[in-house]
Amino acid sequence: MPTTNRQILLASRPHGEPTLDNFQLVETQLPSPAPGQLLLRSLYLSLDPYMRGRMSEEKSYASPVEVGGVMGGQAIAVVVESNHPDHRVGEIVLAPIGWQEYALSDGDGLQEIDPALGPVSYALGVLGMPGLTAYTGLLNIGQPKPGETLVVAAASGAVGSVVGQIAKLKGCRVIGIAGGAEKCRYVKEELGFDDCLDHRAPNLADRLRTACPDGIDIYFENVGGEVFTAVFPLLNNFARIPVCGLIAHYNATEAPAGPDRLPQLMHQVLVKRLTFRGYIVSDFASQYPQFLEEVGGWLREGKVKYKEDVTEGLENAPRELIGVLRGENFGKKIVRVGRS
Amino acid sequence: MPTTNRQILLASRPHGEPTLDNFQLVETQLPSPAPGQLLLRSLYLSLDPYMRGRMSEEKSYASPVEVGGVMGGQAIAVVVESNHPDHRVGEIVLAPIGWQEYALSDGDGLQEIDPALGPVSYALGVLGMPGLTAYTGLLNIGQPKPGETLVVAAASGAVGSVVGQIAKLKGCRVIGIAGGAEKCRYVKEELGFDDCLDHRAPNLADRLRTACPDGIDIYFENVGGEVFTAVFPLLNNFARIPVCGLIAHYNATEAPAGPDRLPQLMHQVLVKRLTFRGYIVSDFASQYPQFLEEVGGWLREGKVKYKEDVTEGLENAPRELIGVLRGENFGKKIVRVGRS
């Protein structure tokens, strides 16, 4: 056993896009578990867009990370010492321990991972929070019906890829939006979406109109920004818009210039009878067993495909989170902190 | 029987607020019903905010009235001649005949009114489209629960008054918003709302915050504008916003100046898990029998009160519709066109 731990702290709150200065790597003494506690060694960190919100002071659905505290987030970890009756050494768990190599736990919030379900890192993605976000938002709010058109952005990512593939299984026409030709090729050819548009190329709105000749019945909103602007005029009567993320806005520092589009939005909500509904994965936590069975089955059968983008080394987590917020990852971003 | 009919035509489309010039009163020959037709004599016209939309060219959920055509809308009428097997002379019907004293009908869209349910004009209000709008939007989308706080504007009007009274019956704390002290007094003292705020007095947002110490769980949106601006920061997690009207915007000629509040709206939808859902009364037409039984019962028992604002004379309909769009009516606005 080593005697030191490495941790990444939130050194300061970002203004706009986070920078490396907002983080600090520190070496601390490796703690020992007291009675009732256990010591975890981290294997993988999850990097997710929602983390930008935790870095700000604004109270959101989750509390902000404190300045000087360990940067928050979920990890896959192995139990290396245990004074806890419910956990044994060698057990693999999903643990809210944030960005560090080792962590003490009193067992709160730990969830054992069954390695038989697939690579344990999948519990950070397709079989974890992002997958459950995709599954519950699409089925409960999106309510896909055969023949309907669904649009989802960040289509090669952990949430978007699962949304689109499930919508295909439900009989929808599915149009993805992603950044760059390589991601778009993957979304069409590997994931089987009907089309995928590159939002970095010009005239997104025109291309989306062409790709959606019958309008849009479900827009799974996880990005906002110019994708929403392109989608908005194409929404059909009774369209559903599950809102689970707005990554295009996360680094915004002020409200954009006018005109004020809020009245126009409300007008369209009325005349087209649109439903906008925000949700957070925990709102549907009770559907986790059903999700695990169904999506786990599709994954084993090859009906749902999943791609990870793995970076080695805890010290790279800050750079990689900045990259996630820029859309630089290709697939679900995780950081390998240690080997099992 | 007279030999002439009086009709009000849409003479031109308004730009912004309608003016009397947009309407034209004409005298035409009284028509005779052909085989299969019937002749209706109008008793009451309904004047409703949605009519502003029909005067514009923009396609909405309803087709626009043609320039030169009879101004559209629902009326209560009596059958004065019938060559139709399903309708007899003397029958009272709800009829989509618009603004005229007499009209031919082939029976399409007619609905017989049972005078035993109350004054026949109630079929234009509390027992008709506005009442059903209130009932279905509140129960299906608003989903009121005991102890929750509901806010509704135009609280003395046909929709708002019913929304608030049903919400009280469901155990909610109910705050109305209305224009002027007299309406507010009526809403509180006669309708039994917990409070009613005058939107014409200063500092609406501050007064609303004081009136809603536990935030707002349901905002029944029928006005938009500054009321929405006051409500928005007070919405609680999981608040529901049925959107059935936006009267404050109906006369708008351009998008308001910035900043653009759309991103902020979407951000709040996400972090507070809000539901915005637009609807039109016809979306819930199948609930009409249940509505009529339940609201009709409350009305007979005095649990729901209803106020009409009656103007005499077809020729006054244009002036009165302009007044409705200004909030000058006090209670459900109807025009008495003839006597039964």
Short mmCIF file of C-alpha atoms in Angstrom, two decimals, chain A residues 1-2 4-8 28-34 36-43 45 70-71 73-83 93-108 110 314 337:
data_model
loop_
_atom_site.label_atom_id
_atom_site.label_comp_id
_atom_site.label_asym_id
_atom_site.label_seq_id
_atom_site.Cartn_x
_atom_site.Cartn_y
_atom_site.Cartn_z
CA MET A 1 0.00 0.00 0.00
CA PRO A 2 1.22 3.50 -0.80
CA THR A 4 0.01 9.04 -0.04
CA ASN A 5 -3.16 9.90 -1.89
CA ARG A 6 -3.55 12.19 -4.89
CA GLN A 7 -6.58 14.42 -5.11
CA ILE A 8 -7.78 17.14 -7.46
CA THR A 28 -2.10 14.07 0.93
CA GLN A 29 -1.61 11.39 3.54
CA LEU A 30 -3.44 8.14 2.77
CA PRO A 31 -6.15 7.86 5.42
CA SER A 32 -6.99 4.73 7.37
CA PRO A 33 -10.55 3.50 7.78
CA ALA A 34 -12.03 3.87 11.28
CA GLY A 36 -17.49 1.16 10.25
CA GLN A 37 -15.52 2.71 7.41
CA LEU A 38 -13.88 1.34 4.31
CA LEU A 39 -11.08 2.48 2.05
CA LEU A 40 -11.74 2.69 -1.67
CA ARG A 41 -9.22 2.77 -4.49
CA SER A 42 -10.50 4.48 -7.62
CA LEU A 43 -10.42 2.75 -10.99
CA LEU A 45 -13.75 8.63 -12.96
CA VAL A 70 -12.16 17.54 -3.76
CA MET A 71 -13.83 17.92 -7.15
CA GLY A 73 -18.36 13.08 -9.23
CA GLN A 74 -18.98 9.37 -9.51
CA ALA A 75 -16.20 6.81 -9.75
CA ILE A 76 -15.80 3.09 -10.06
CA ALA A 77 -13.67 1.89 -7.16
CA VAL A 78 -12.50 -1.27 -5.50
CA VAL A 79 -12.72 -1.88 -1.75
CA VAL A 80 -9.13 -2.24 -0.48
CA GLU A 81 -9.78 -2.21 3.28
CA SER A 82 -13.07 -2.74 5.04
CA ASN A 83 -14.27 -2.24 8.59
CA VAL A 93 -18.58 -0.27 -6.31
CA LEU A 94 -19.98 2.86 -7.88
CA ALA A 95 -19.01 5.55 -5.40
CA PRO A 96 -19.55 9.33 -5.19
CA ILE A 97 -15.94 9.98 -4.20
CA GLY A 98 -14.93 12.51 -6.84
CA TRP A 99 -11.48 13.07 -8.25
CA GLN A 100 -9.01 11.22 -6.06
CA GLU A 101 -7.10 7.95 -6.03
CA TYR A 102 -8.26 6.80 -2.61
CA ALA A 103 -11.21 7.72 -0.46
CA LEU A 104 -12.73 6.79 2.84
CA SER A 105 -16.40 5.86 2.88
CA ASP A 106 -18.93 4.98 5.53
CA GLY A 107 -20.91 3.11 2.89
CA ASP A 108 -23.31 5.95 2.03
CA LEU A 110 -22.17 3.03 -2.58
CA LEU A 314 -6.07 11.34 -12.64
CA VAL A 337 -7.22 6.34 -12.32
#
